[in-house]
Coordinates of C-alpha atoms in Angstrom, one line a residue:
M1 CA 141.0 109.1 180.6
M2 CA 138.4 106.8 182.0
I3 CA 135.7 108.7 180.3
D4 CA 137.4 108.3 176.9
I5 CA 137.9 104.6 177.4
I6 CA 134.2 104.2 178.3
S7 CA 133.1 106.2 175.3
L8 CA 135.3 104.2 173.0
W9 CA 134.0 100.9 174.5
C10 CA 130.4 102.1 174.0
N11 CA 131.1 103.2 170.5
L12 CA 132.6 99.8 169.6
M13 CA 129.7 97.9 171.3
L14 CA 127.1 100.0 169.5
K15 CA 128.9 99.6 166.2
G16 CA 128.9 95.8 166.6
F17 CA 125.3 95.8 167.7
L18 CA 124.2 97.9 164.7
S19 CA 126.3 95.7 162.4
R20 CA 124.6 92.5 163.6
A21 CA 121.2 94.1 163.6
K22 CA 121.5 95.2 160.0
L23 CA 123.0 92.0 158.6
D24 CA 119.6 90.3 158.0
W25 CA 117.8 93.0 156.0
V26 CA 121.0 94.4 154.3
S27 CA 122.1 91.1 152.8
K28 CA 118.5 90.3 151.8
L29 CA 118.1 93.7 150.2
H30 CA 121.3 93.2 148.2
D31 CA 120.0 89.7 147.1
D32 CA 116.6 91.1 146.1
I33 CA 118.1 93.9 144.1
A34 CA 120.6 91.6 142.4
H35 CA 117.8 89.3 141.5
D36 CA 115.6 92.0 140.1
I37 CA 118.3 93.5 137.9
D38 CA 119.2 90.2 136.2
E39 CA 119.7 90.8 132.4
Y40 CA 119.1 94.5 132.8
E41 CA 121.3 97.5 131.9
I42 CA 121.8 99.7 135.0
I43 CA 121.4 103.5 134.9
T44 CA 122.0 105.3 138.2
V45 CA 120.7 108.9 138.2
T46 CA 121.1 111.7 140.7
S47 CA 121.3 115.5 140.5
A48 CA 124.7 117.1 140.0
S49 CA 124.4 118.8 143.4
Q50 CA 124.0 115.4 145.2
K51 CA 126.9 113.4 143.6
Y52 CA 128.2 112.7 147.1
L53 CA 125.3 110.2 147.5
F54 CA 127.4 107.7 145.5
D55 CA 129.7 107.5 148.5
E56 CA 127.0 106.5 150.9
P57 CA 127.8 103.1 152.4
C58 CA 124.5 101.5 151.4
I59 CA 124.6 103.0 147.9
R60 CA 128.2 101.9 147.5
D61 CA 127.4 98.4 148.5
I62 CA 124.4 98.2 146.3
L63 CA 126.3 99.4 143.2
M64 CA 129.3 97.1 144.0
S65 CA 126.9 94.1 144.0
T66 CA 125.5 95.1 140.6
V67 CA 128.2 96.7 138.6
N68 CA 130.3 93.5 138.2
N69 CA 127.5 91.7 136.3
N70 CA 125.6 94.3 134.5
P71 CA 126.5 97.2 132.1
T72 CA 126.1 100.4 134.1
H73 CA 125.7 104.1 133.3
R74 CA 126.2 106.7 136.0
V75 CA 124.3 110.0 135.3
S76 CA 124.6 113.2 137.3
I77 CA 122.2 115.7 135.9
N78 CA 122.1 119.5 136.2
I79 CA 118.3 119.8 136.0
S80 CA 118.4 123.3 134.5
A81 CA 121.1 122.5 131.9
I82 CA 120.2 122.0 128.2
E83 CA 123.3 120.0 127.5
N84 CA 121.8 117.1 129.4
E85 CA 120.0 116.1 126.1
R86 CA 123.3 114.8 124.7
K87 CA 123.7 112.4 127.7
I88 CA 120.1 111.3 127.3
R89 CA 120.4 110.4 123.6
K90 CA 123.5 108.3 124.2
I91 CA 121.7 105.9 126.6
Q92 CA 118.2 105.9 125.3
D93 CA 118.3 102.6 123.4
S94 CA 118.3 99.3 125.2
A95 CA 115.8 96.5 125.6
A96 CA 115.8 96.2 129.4
T97 CA 116.9 98.9 131.8
F98 CA 116.9 99.1 135.6
F99 CA 116.9 102.7 136.9
I100 CA 118.3 103.6 140.3
L101 CA 117.4 107.1 141.2
I102 CA 119.1 108.5 144.3
S103 CA 117.9 111.6 146.1
D104 CA 118.7 113.3 149.5
I105 CA 116.0 115.2 151.4
R106 CA 117.6 115.0 154.8
E107 CA 118.3 118.7 154.9
T108 CA 115.4 121.1 154.9
R109 CA 116.8 123.0 151.9
N110 CA 116.7 119.8 149.8
H111 CA 113.5 118.3 148.3
F112 CA 112.7 115.6 145.9
S113 CA 112.9 116.9 142.3
R114 CA 110.1 115.8 140.1
E115 CA 112.4 116.7 137.2
L116 CA 114.3 113.5 137.9
I117 CA 111.0 111.5 137.2
K118 CA 110.7 113.3 133.9
L119 CA 114.3 112.5 133.1
M120 CA 113.7 108.7 133.7
E121 CA 110.6 109.0 131.5
K122 CA 112.7 110.3 128.6
L123 CA 115.3 107.7 129.1
S124 CA 112.8 104.9 129.1
I125 CA 110.5 106.0 126.2
R126 CA 111.9 103.4 123.7
K127 CA 112.6 100.6 126.1
V128 CA 110.5 97.5 126.4
N129 CA 111.3 96.2 129.9
V130 CA 111.9 98.9 132.5
R131 CA 112.0 99.0 136.3
Y132 CA 112.5 102.0 138.5
L133 CA 114.1 101.9 142.0
V134 CA 114.1 105.3 143.8
I135 CA 116.3 105.6 146.9
I136 CA 115.5 108.5 149.1
F137 CA 117.5 109.6 152.1
S138 CA 115.4 111.4 154.7
L139 CA 116.2 112.6 158.2
N140 CA 113.1 111.1 159.7
C141 CA 110.4 108.9 158.2
E142 CA 108.7 111.1 155.7
Q143 CA 104.9 111.5 155.7
N144 CA 103.4 108.8 153.5
N145 CA 101.4 111.5 151.7
N146 CA 104.6 112.9 150.3
M147 CA 105.6 109.5 148.9
N148 CA 102.1 109.0 147.5
I149 CA 102.5 112.2 145.4
I150 CA 105.7 110.8 143.9
L151 CA 104.2 107.4 143.2
Q152 CA 101.1 109.0 141.6
D153 CA 103.2 111.3 139.5
A154 CA 105.3 108.4 138.3
W155 CA 102.1 106.5 137.3
N156 CA 100.8 109.5 135.4
K157 CA 104.0 109.3 133.4
Q158 CA 103.3 105.6 132.7
M159 CA 106.0 104.3 135.0
A160 CA 104.6 101.0 136.3
D161 CA 107.3 99.0 138.1
F162 CA 108.2 101.9 140.4
T163 CA 109.4 101.3 143.9
I164 CA 110.7 103.8 146.5
I165 CA 113.1 102.7 149.2
E166 CA 113.3 105.3 152.0
F167 CA 116.4 105.3 154.2
F168 CA 116.1 107.5 157.2
D169 CA 118.4 108.1 160.2
S170 CA 118.8 110.5 163.1
Y171 CA 122.3 111.9 162.8
N172 CA 122.8 115.6 162.3
E173 CA 125.7 118.0 161.8
G174 CA 126.4 118.3 165.5
N175 CA 126.5 114.5 166.1
K176 CA 128.2 112.6 163.3
I177 CA 129.0 109.5 165.4
F178 CA 126.8 107.3 163.1
K179 CA 127.7 108.9 159.8
N180 CA 129.6 105.9 158.5
Y181 CA 127.0 103.4 159.6
Y182 CA 124.0 102.0 157.7
P183 CA 120.8 103.8 158.4
T184 CA 118.0 101.9 160.2
E185 CA 115.8 99.5 158.3
P186 CA 114.3 101.2 155.2
K187 CA 110.7 101.6 154.3
I188 CA 109.2 100.4 151.0
H189 CA 106.6 102.5 149.2
L190 CA 104.5 101.0 146.4
F191 CA 101.4 102.0 144.3
N192 CA 99.0 99.7 142.6
P193 CA 97.0 102.0 140.2
F194 CA 94.5 99.2 139.3
L195 CA 93.4 98.9 142.9
N196 CA 94.2 102.6 143.7
S197 CA 96.1 101.4 146.7
F198 CA 99.3 102.6 148.3
T199 CA 101.7 100.3 150.3
H200 CA 104.0 101.7 153.0
K201 CA 105.8 98.9 154.8
F202 CA 109.2 98.4 156.4
Y203 CA 111.4 96.2 154.2
S204 CA 111.3 93.1 156.4
L205 CA 107.4 93.1 156.1
Q206 CA 107.3 93.6 152.3
P207 CA 107.9 90.3 150.5
E208 CA 108.7 91.8 147.0
L209 CA 110.4 94.9 145.8
F210 CA 108.6 94.8 142.4
P211 CA 105.3 92.9 142.7
D212 CA 103.9 92.0 139.3
I213 CA 100.9 94.4 139.1
M214 CA 100.3 93.7 135.4
K215 CA 99.2 90.1 135.9
N216 CA 95.8 91.4 137.0
L217 CA 94.5 94.8 136.1
Y218 CA 91.3 94.3 138.1
G219 CA 89.0 95.6 135.4
Y220 CA 91.0 98.8 134.9
P221 CA 89.6 100.7 131.9
L222 CA 91.9 101.0 128.9
K223 CA 91.0 103.4 126.1
V224 CA 90.9 101.4 122.9
G225 CA 90.5 102.7 119.3
V226 CA 88.9 100.5 116.6
F227 CA 87.9 101.2 113.0
H228 CA 86.4 99.4 110.1
N229 CA 89.2 97.6 108.2
P230 CA 87.9 94.4 106.6
P231 CA 88.7 91.5 106.7
F232 CA 90.5 91.9 110.1
S233 CA 87.9 94.2 111.7
Y234 CA 84.3 95.0 111.1
V235 CA 83.0 98.0 113.0
R236 CA 79.7 99.8 112.8
W237 CA 78.6 103.0 114.5
Y238 CA 75.3 104.5 115.4
D239 CA 77.1 107.8 115.1
N240 CA 80.7 109.0 115.6
Q241 CA 80.4 108.5 119.4
T242 CA 78.4 105.3 119.9
L243 CA 79.6 101.8 118.8
M244 CA 77.0 99.5 117.3
N245 CA 79.0 96.3 117.0
M246 CA 82.4 95.0 116.2
S247 CA 83.9 91.7 115.1
G248 CA 86.9 90.2 113.2
A249 CA 90.3 88.8 114.0
A250 CA 91.7 92.0 115.3
I251 CA 88.8 92.5 117.6
T252 CA 89.2 88.9 118.9
V253 CA 92.9 89.6 119.7
I254 CA 92.1 92.7 121.7
K255 CA 89.2 91.0 123.5
T256 CA 91.5 88.0 124.4
L257 CA 94.2 90.4 125.7
A258 CA 91.5 92.1 127.8
L259 CA 90.4 88.7 129.2
K260 CA 94.0 87.6 130.0
M261 CA 95.1 90.8 131.6
N262 CA 91.7 91.5 133.1
F263 CA 91.1 95.1 131.8
T264 CA 88.0 96.7 130.6
L265 CA 87.7 97.8 126.9
E266 CA 86.7 101.4 126.9
I267 CA 86.0 101.9 123.2
A268 CA 86.9 105.4 122.1
P269 CA 84.7 107.4 119.8
R270 CA 85.2 107.0 116.0
L271 CA 88.8 107.9 115.1
K272 CA 87.9 110.4 112.5
S273 CA 86.3 112.6 115.2
F274 CA 89.7 113.1 116.9
P275 CA 91.5 116.4 115.9
E276 CA 94.8 114.5 115.6
I277 CA 93.3 112.5 112.7
K278 CA 91.5 115.4 111.2
D279 CA 94.5 117.7 111.2
N280 CA 97.2 115.3 110.0
T281 CA 97.6 113.0 107.1
L282 CA 97.8 109.3 107.8
P283 CA 99.9 107.7 109.3
L284 CA 101.2 110.8 111.1
G285 CA 97.7 111.2 112.6
F286 CA 98.0 107.8 114.2
F287 CA 101.3 108.7 115.9
E288 CA 100.0 112.1 117.1
L289 CA 96.9 110.4 118.5
M290 CA 99.0 107.8 120.4
K291 CA 101.3 110.5 121.7
S292 CA 98.3 112.6 123.0
G293 CA 97.3 110.0 125.6
R294 CA 93.7 109.9 124.3
L295 CA 94.2 106.2 123.4
D296 CA 96.0 103.4 125.2
I297 CA 95.7 100.9 122.3
L298 CA 94.9 101.2 118.6
A299 CA 93.4 97.8 117.9
D300 CA 94.2 97.7 114.2
I301 CA 96.6 95.3 112.7
S302 CA 99.2 97.4 110.8
P303 CA 102.8 97.2 109.7
H304 CA 105.6 99.7 110.3
F305 CA 104.5 102.9 108.5
T306 CA 108.0 104.4 108.3
E307 CA 111.7 103.2 108.5
R308 CA 112.4 105.4 111.6
L309 CA 113.5 103.6 114.8
S310 CA 111.3 105.9 116.9
E311 CA 108.3 104.1 115.6
N312 CA 109.2 101.1 117.7
A313 CA 108.2 103.0 120.8
F314 CA 104.6 102.6 119.6
R315 CA 104.7 98.9 118.6
P316 CA 104.7 95.7 120.7
K317 CA 105.8 92.3 119.4
P318 CA 104.3 91.3 116.0
I319 CA 101.0 89.5 116.0
F320 CA 101.9 88.0 112.6
L321 CA 104.4 88.4 109.8
G322 CA 103.0 89.4 106.4
E323 CA 103.8 90.4 102.9
F324 CA 102.5 93.4 100.8
C325 CA 101.8 92.2 97.3
P326 CA 99.8 93.1 94.2
L327 CA 96.4 91.3 94.0
I328 CA 95.7 90.9 90.3
P329 CA 92.8 89.7 88.2
I330 CA 93.0 86.3 86.5
T331 CA 92.8 86.9 82.8
Y332 CA 93.5 84.7 79.8
E333 CA 94.9 85.2 76.3
I334 CA 94.7 83.1 73.2
R335 CA 98.0 81.7 72.0
I336 CA 99.0 79.3 69.3
P337 CA 101.7 77.3 71.0
F338 CA 104.9 76.5 69.2
S339 CA 104.9 72.8 68.1
W340 CA 108.2 71.1 68.1
A341 CA 106.5 68.1 66.4
L342 CA 105.5 70.3 63.5
F343 CA 109.0 71.7 63.3
E344 CA 110.5 68.3 63.2
A345 CA 108.0 67.2 60.5
I346 CA 108.9 70.1 58.3
I347 CA 112.6 69.2 58.6
V348 CA 112.0 65.5 57.9
T349 CA 109.8 66.4 54.9
I350 CA 112.5 68.6 53.4
I351 CA 115.1 65.8 53.9
I352 CA 112.9 63.2 52.3
I353 CA 112.1 65.3 49.3
L354 CA 115.7 66.3 48.7
S355 CA 116.8 62.7 49.1
F356 CA 114.5 61.4 46.4
W357 CA 115.2 64.4 44.1
I358 CA 118.9 63.9 44.4
A359 CA 118.6 60.2 43.9
A360 CA 116.5 60.7 40.8
I361 CA 119.2 63.1 39.4
M362 CA 122.0 60.7 40.1
L363 CA 120.1 57.8 38.4
R364 CA 119.3 60.0 35.4
F365 CA 115.5 59.5 35.8
T366 CA 113.1 61.5 33.7
K367 CA 112.8 65.0 35.1
K368 CA 109.2 65.2 34.1
Y369 CA 108.4 62.6 36.8
W370 CA 110.9 63.6 39.4
N371 CA 110.8 67.3 40.0
V372 CA 110.4 68.6 43.6
S373 CA 106.6 69.3 43.3
I374 CA 105.9 65.7 42.1
I375 CA 107.9 64.2 44.9
A376 CA 106.1 66.4 47.5
R377 CA 102.7 65.5 46.1
L378 CA 103.5 61.8 46.3
L379 CA 104.9 62.2 49.9
F380 CA 101.6 63.8 51.1
G381 CA 99.4 61.3 49.2
I382 CA 98.2 63.7 46.5
P383 CA 97.5 62.0 43.2
I384 CA 99.5 62.9 40.1
K385 CA 98.5 62.7 36.4
Y386 CA 101.5 60.9 34.9
Y387 CA 103.5 57.9 36.1
P388 CA 106.8 56.6 34.7
T389 CA 106.9 53.5 32.5
K390 CA 110.3 52.2 33.4
S391 CA 110.4 49.6 36.1
S392 CA 113.3 51.2 38.0
Q393 CA 111.5 54.5 38.3
R394 CA 108.3 52.8 39.1
M395 CA 110.1 50.9 41.9
L396 CA 111.5 54.1 43.5
M397 CA 108.1 55.7 43.2
S398 CA 106.5 52.7 45.0
I399 CA 109.0 53.1 47.9
L400 CA 108.0 56.8 48.1
T401 CA 104.4 55.8 48.2
L402 CA 104.9 53.4 51.0
I403 CA 106.7 56.1 53.0
S404 CA 103.8 58.4 52.3
L405 CA 101.2 56.1 53.9
N406 CA 102.9 56.3 57.3
Y407 CA 104.2 59.8 57.0
T408 CA 101.0 61.6 56.1
A409 CA 99.3 60.3 59.2
I410 CA 102.0 61.8 61.4
I411 CA 102.2 65.1 59.6
Y412 CA 98.5 65.7 59.6
G413 CA 98.3 64.9 63.3
S414 CA 100.9 67.6 64.0
L415 CA 98.9 70.1 62.0
A416 CA 95.7 69.2 63.9
K417 CA 97.5 70.0 67.2
V418 CA 98.6 73.4 65.9
G419 CA 95.2 74.3 64.8
V420 CA 93.7 74.1 68.4
E421 CA 93.7 77.6 70.1
T422 CA 94.4 77.4 73.8
D423 CA 93.3 79.9 76.6
I424 CA 96.5 80.6 78.7
E425 CA 96.5 82.4 82.1
I426 CA 98.4 85.6 81.9
E427 CA 101.4 85.8 84.2
Y428 CA 103.2 88.9 85.4
R429 CA 106.8 87.9 86.1
D430 CA 107.9 91.2 87.5
F431 CA 106.8 94.8 88.1
D432 CA 107.7 95.8 84.6
D433 CA 105.0 93.4 83.3
L434 CA 102.6 94.8 85.9
V435 CA 103.3 98.4 84.7
N436 CA 102.8 97.4 81.0
S437 CA 99.6 95.4 81.8
G438 CA 97.4 98.6 82.0
L439 CA 96.1 97.7 85.5
I440 CA 95.7 100.7 87.8
P441 CA 97.4 100.2 91.2
I442 CA 95.2 100.9 94.2
I443 CA 97.0 101.4 97.5
P444 CA 96.0 102.3 101.1
Q445 CA 96.7 105.9 101.8
Y446 CA 98.6 105.2 105.0
L447 CA 101.0 102.8 103.3
Y448 CA 101.8 105.0 100.3
E449 CA 105.0 106.5 101.6
K450 CA 106.3 103.2 103.0
T451 CA 105.8 101.5 99.6
F452 CA 106.9 104.3 97.3
G453 CA 109.0 106.5 99.5
E454 CA 112.3 105.9 97.7
S455 CA 111.1 104.2 94.5
E456 CA 112.9 103.9 91.2
G457 CA 112.5 102.0 87.9
A458 CA 109.3 100.0 87.6
I459 CA 108.3 100.8 91.2
L460 CA 108.4 104.5 90.3
K461 CA 106.2 103.9 87.3
L462 CA 103.7 102.1 89.6
K463 CA 103.8 105.1 92.0
N464 CA 103.0 107.5 89.1
K465 CA 100.0 105.3 88.1
S466 CA 98.7 104.5 91.6
I467 CA 95.6 105.8 93.3
N468 CA 95.3 106.3 97.1
T469 CA 92.3 105.0 99.0
T470 CA 91.2 104.8 102.6
E471 CA 89.0 101.7 101.9
I472 CA 91.3 99.2 100.4
W473 CA 88.8 96.4 101.2
N474 CA 86.6 97.7 98.3
C475 CA 89.4 97.1 95.8
P476 CA 89.0 93.3 95.4
V477 CA 85.4 94.0 94.1
N478 CA 87.0 95.8 91.1
V479 CA 89.6 93.1 90.6
A480 CA 87.1 90.3 90.6
K481 CA 84.4 91.9 88.5
Y482 CA 86.0 94.5 86.2
K483 CA 89.6 93.3 86.0
N484 CA 91.0 96.8 85.4
V485 CA 92.9 97.4 88.7
T486 CA 95.4 95.7 91.0
C487 CA 95.2 96.0 94.7
L488 CA 98.4 96.6 96.7
M489 CA 97.5 95.0 100.0
E490 CA 98.5 92.7 102.8
K491 CA 98.7 89.1 101.5
L492 CA 96.9 87.4 104.3
A493 CA 93.9 89.8 104.0
G494 CA 93.8 89.3 100.2
E495 CA 93.9 85.5 100.6
I496 CA 90.6 85.7 102.4
F497 CA 89.0 87.5 99.5
I498 CA 90.5 84.9 97.1
K499 CA 89.2 81.9 99.1
S500 CA 85.7 83.4 99.3
E501 CA 85.6 83.7 95.6
E502 CA 86.8 80.1 95.1
R503 CA 84.0 78.9 97.4
S504 CA 81.4 80.4 95.2
G505 CA 82.8 78.4 92.3
R506 CA 84.8 81.3 90.8
K507 CA 88.5 81.9 90.6
T508 CA 88.9 85.5 89.5
M509 CA 92.0 86.9 91.2
K510 CA 95.4 85.9 92.6
F511 CA 98.6 87.4 94.0
M512 CA 101.7 88.1 92.0
K513 CA 104.6 85.9 93.1
T514 CA 106.8 89.0 93.6
C515 CA 105.9 91.2 96.6
L516 CA 106.7 94.8 97.3
W517 CA 107.9 94.3 101.0
S518 CA 107.4 92.1 104.1
D519 CA 106.9 93.3 107.6
S520 CA 105.5 92.5 111.1
F521 CA 101.9 93.4 111.8
T522 CA 100.6 94.4 115.2
F523 CA 98.7 97.0 117.2
L524 CA 99.8 100.5 118.1
L525 CA 100.3 101.4 121.8
R526 CA 100.5 104.7 123.6
K527 CA 104.1 105.9 123.5
G528 CA 106.0 104.5 126.4
S529 CA 103.0 102.3 127.4
P530 CA 103.4 100.4 130.7
Y531 CA 101.3 97.6 129.3
R532 CA 103.7 96.7 126.5
Q533 CA 105.7 94.0 128.3
A534 CA 102.6 92.2 129.6
M535 CA 101.0 92.3 126.2
E536 CA 104.1 91.0 124.5
Y537 CA 104.3 88.1 127.0
I538 CA 100.7 87.1 126.1
I539 CA 101.3 87.6 122.3
T540 CA 104.3 85.3 122.6
R541 CA 102.0 82.7 124.2
F542 CA 99.6 83.1 121.3
F543 CA 102.4 82.2 118.9
E544 CA 103.4 79.1 120.9
V545 CA 99.9 77.6 120.9
G546 CA 99.1 78.7 117.3
L547 CA 96.2 81.0 118.0
Q548 CA 97.2 83.4 115.2
I549 CA 96.6 80.7 112.7
K550 CA 93.2 80.1 114.1
W551 CA 92.2 83.7 114.4
F552 CA 93.5 84.8 111.0
N553 CA 92.3 81.8 109.1
S554 CA 89.8 82.6 106.4
D555 CA 87.2 80.3 108.0
F556 CA 87.1 82.5 111.0
E557 CA 87.0 85.7 109.0
L558 CA 84.1 84.5 106.8
S559 CA 82.0 84.0 109.9
A560 CA 82.4 87.7 110.7
V561 CA 80.6 88.7 107.5
D562 CA 76.9 89.6 107.4
E563 CA 75.1 86.3 107.6
N564 CA 72.4 87.7 105.3
A565 CA 74.9 88.3 102.5
D566 CA 74.5 85.7 99.6
D567 CA 78.1 86.2 98.6
F568 CA 81.2 87.2 100.6
I569 CA 82.4 89.8 98.1
E570 CA 78.9 91.3 97.7
Q571 CA 78.8 92.5 101.3
F572 CA 81.3 95.2 100.4
S573 CA 79.8 98.4 99.0
T574 CA 80.2 98.8 95.2
P575 CA 82.7 101.6 94.3
Q576 CA 81.0 104.8 93.4
T577 CA 83.5 105.4 90.6
V578 CA 82.3 102.4 88.6
L579 CA 79.1 102.5 86.6
I580 CA 77.6 99.0 86.4
H581 CA 73.9 99.4 85.5
Q582 CA 72.2 102.6 84.6
L583 CA 68.5 102.9 85.4
L584 CA 66.9 105.6 83.3
G585 CA 63.5 107.0 84.2
V586 CA 61.8 108.9 81.4
S587 CA 58.8 111.1 82.2
I588 CA 56.1 110.6 79.7
F589 CA 53.7 113.4 78.9
D590 CA 50.1 112.3 79.1
P591 CA 47.3 114.9 79.2
E592 CA 45.1 112.6 81.2
S593 CA 47.7 111.4 83.7
P594 CA 50.9 113.5 83.5
N595 CA 52.8 111.5 86.2
K596 CA 53.8 108.7 84.0
V597 CA 57.3 107.2 84.0
M598 CA 58.9 104.7 81.6
F599 CA 62.0 102.9 83.0
Y600 CA 64.9 101.6 80.9
L601 CA 67.6 99.3 82.3
Q602 CA 70.7 99.0 80.1
E603 CA 68.7 100.8 77.3
K604 CA 65.9 98.2 77.4
P605 CA 62.4 98.8 78.7
L606 CA 62.0 97.5 82.3
M607 CA 58.8 95.6 82.9
I608 CA 57.3 96.2 86.4
E609 CA 54.3 94.3 87.6
G610 CA 51.3 96.7 87.7
C611 CA 52.6 98.8 84.9
Q612 CA 51.3 98.7 81.3
V613 CA 54.1 98.0 78.8
G614 CA 56.6 99.5 81.2
L615 CA 54.6 102.7 81.6
C616 CA 54.2 103.3 85.4
D617 CA 52.1 105.7 87.4
W618 CA 54.4 107.6 89.8
E619 CA 51.9 107.4 92.7
Y620 CA 51.7 103.7 92.1
L621 CA 55.5 103.3 92.3
K622 CA 55.7 105.4 95.5
N623 CA 53.1 103.3 97.2
R624 CA 54.5 100.0 96.0
F625 CA 58.1 100.7 97.0
R626 CA 57.3 102.6 100.2
R627 CA 58.8 99.9 102.4
V628 CA 62.0 99.9 100.4
L629 CA 62.3 103.6 100.7
D630 CA 61.8 103.6 104.4
E631 CA 64.5 100.9 104.9
C632 CA 66.9 102.4 102.5
D633 CA 70.3 103.0 104.3
P634 CA 72.4 105.5 102.3
Q635 CA 75.7 104.3 103.9
R636 CA 75.0 100.6 103.4
C637 CA 73.8 100.4 99.8
N638 CA 75.0 103.7 98.2
F639 CA 71.6 105.1 98.0
V640 CA 70.6 108.8 98.4
L641 CA 67.2 109.8 99.9
K642 CA 65.6 112.8 98.2
K643 CA 62.0 113.9 98.2
D644 CA 60.4 110.6 99.0
T645 CA 62.5 108.8 96.4
C646 CA 65.5 106.4 96.6
I647 CA 67.7 107.2 93.7
K648 CA 70.7 105.0 93.0

């Protein structure tokens, strides 16, 4: 009896001691978790065989402190079951999610399942703001190396805000006296991949459950893809692997992000060298490339390529909002405008003539002097041969003559206005007008399906006439010079070409008032990228201070053009499909010197210094233009080198 009383007293004393000892860190843990899950959806995950963990005192208290204020999903997964996919699809979409993964490894037959990490990766793939709290129950403090493996595996799956809380205690099946008590103070396990450092501290020594590791990447290299897409990016390569230089607004944005987040730009090889781009049509190749993990960021400003929600997994917040519109040439037509003054004059003339003719009939005047033709001639000041002799008729004719003096000045002025032909700018009010204009639509290949995917009416007719291109920046050259095409392109980019033409004193193209669609434009990220939230925060700050206006202003873009170019438009290569000037070389047979050439430009003999009447010695030409031949860049100026010649 005495032994039982002593045991009960010890039990009560120990329980009270443990309760007081745990109050500090338990209450703080609840507060920290409640603070970290603010505005988050809660998803608690465990394996189906460990559902009993939801009844653990510490888990029950944690969930009770969160479930009242946040929407909560409870998921018990049978790792080997296929039907789990249905559960996953139901809870994949939300903006911010806090995962609580619970696992028990206190018994030797249990181990932490890495399949649970894969599950959380699937559930978070479309989410913007995600945190992961893994609660592990262990019998004794696990080896830190085991936790390092879990943390490293999570980072390999792009799970950044990932924290492990390890609860461990010393009860066993033979001694269950402490089973309903809290375990001892937990241990916190963290990983900073940018410093490649692991943290293993007891909870009371760790100030934050989720330190913001994205505020400083410490020069961590991110694989970035760039490509030549004027006017937002200008990229040149020595070959497919080595970057020569890059500039433009899109490049400025990615460099600014790198500066603010403190990561290193690791520029990937030329995109067309990747098998995902070679083996797939655009834009599917872009998505396959971003899924592969070969790139972290594709630094090209682009809209949504499809209407599928799954595409949002690749896109951060918009860098700017833009419209996709037809860029058309400014052309004129000659019209004879309708003159209301002339119309009024004709009506008044008819009224005056009829009035005098009717008056003459009623007064029984001589018809010889008062027919319609005589009255009209008098009204317009044209002399007549015969005049009436009677005073009454002569008086009425004098009145008509006085009216004629004032009226002829007005009527001839109206006729003079009609005779002036006016050049009027042609307007396309809608897409039917554009279809009937005869202009050929040129559209970027990767935006073809987005623009014409479900077209009808005039849009379908545009689709049937359109030509795909991978170099839409060349299209404005045709619009400005040849006026036979229309460029379907982003409006902000097109405005840069328009302003450059205006600065050279020309106004050759403009946008239609009606656009095909509008969308947000931004970079592409690796699917499920951990950098997405940090990038979006900085992009939002860009909006607030107006940096987008500065970066994508035409003044900034013009500075990115080759400084040696005389004209902005001229720095783009001339389309190979358009014949501008034909240089014809005719070999002239001369027995004394057979290597004679006569050049004709636009069917006219071309006079070259050192040649007699346009007749040139071939050896002389090669020596004279040797420097040009040596410097000729086939990719830059559309020349082809062949047998010591540079033939355009």
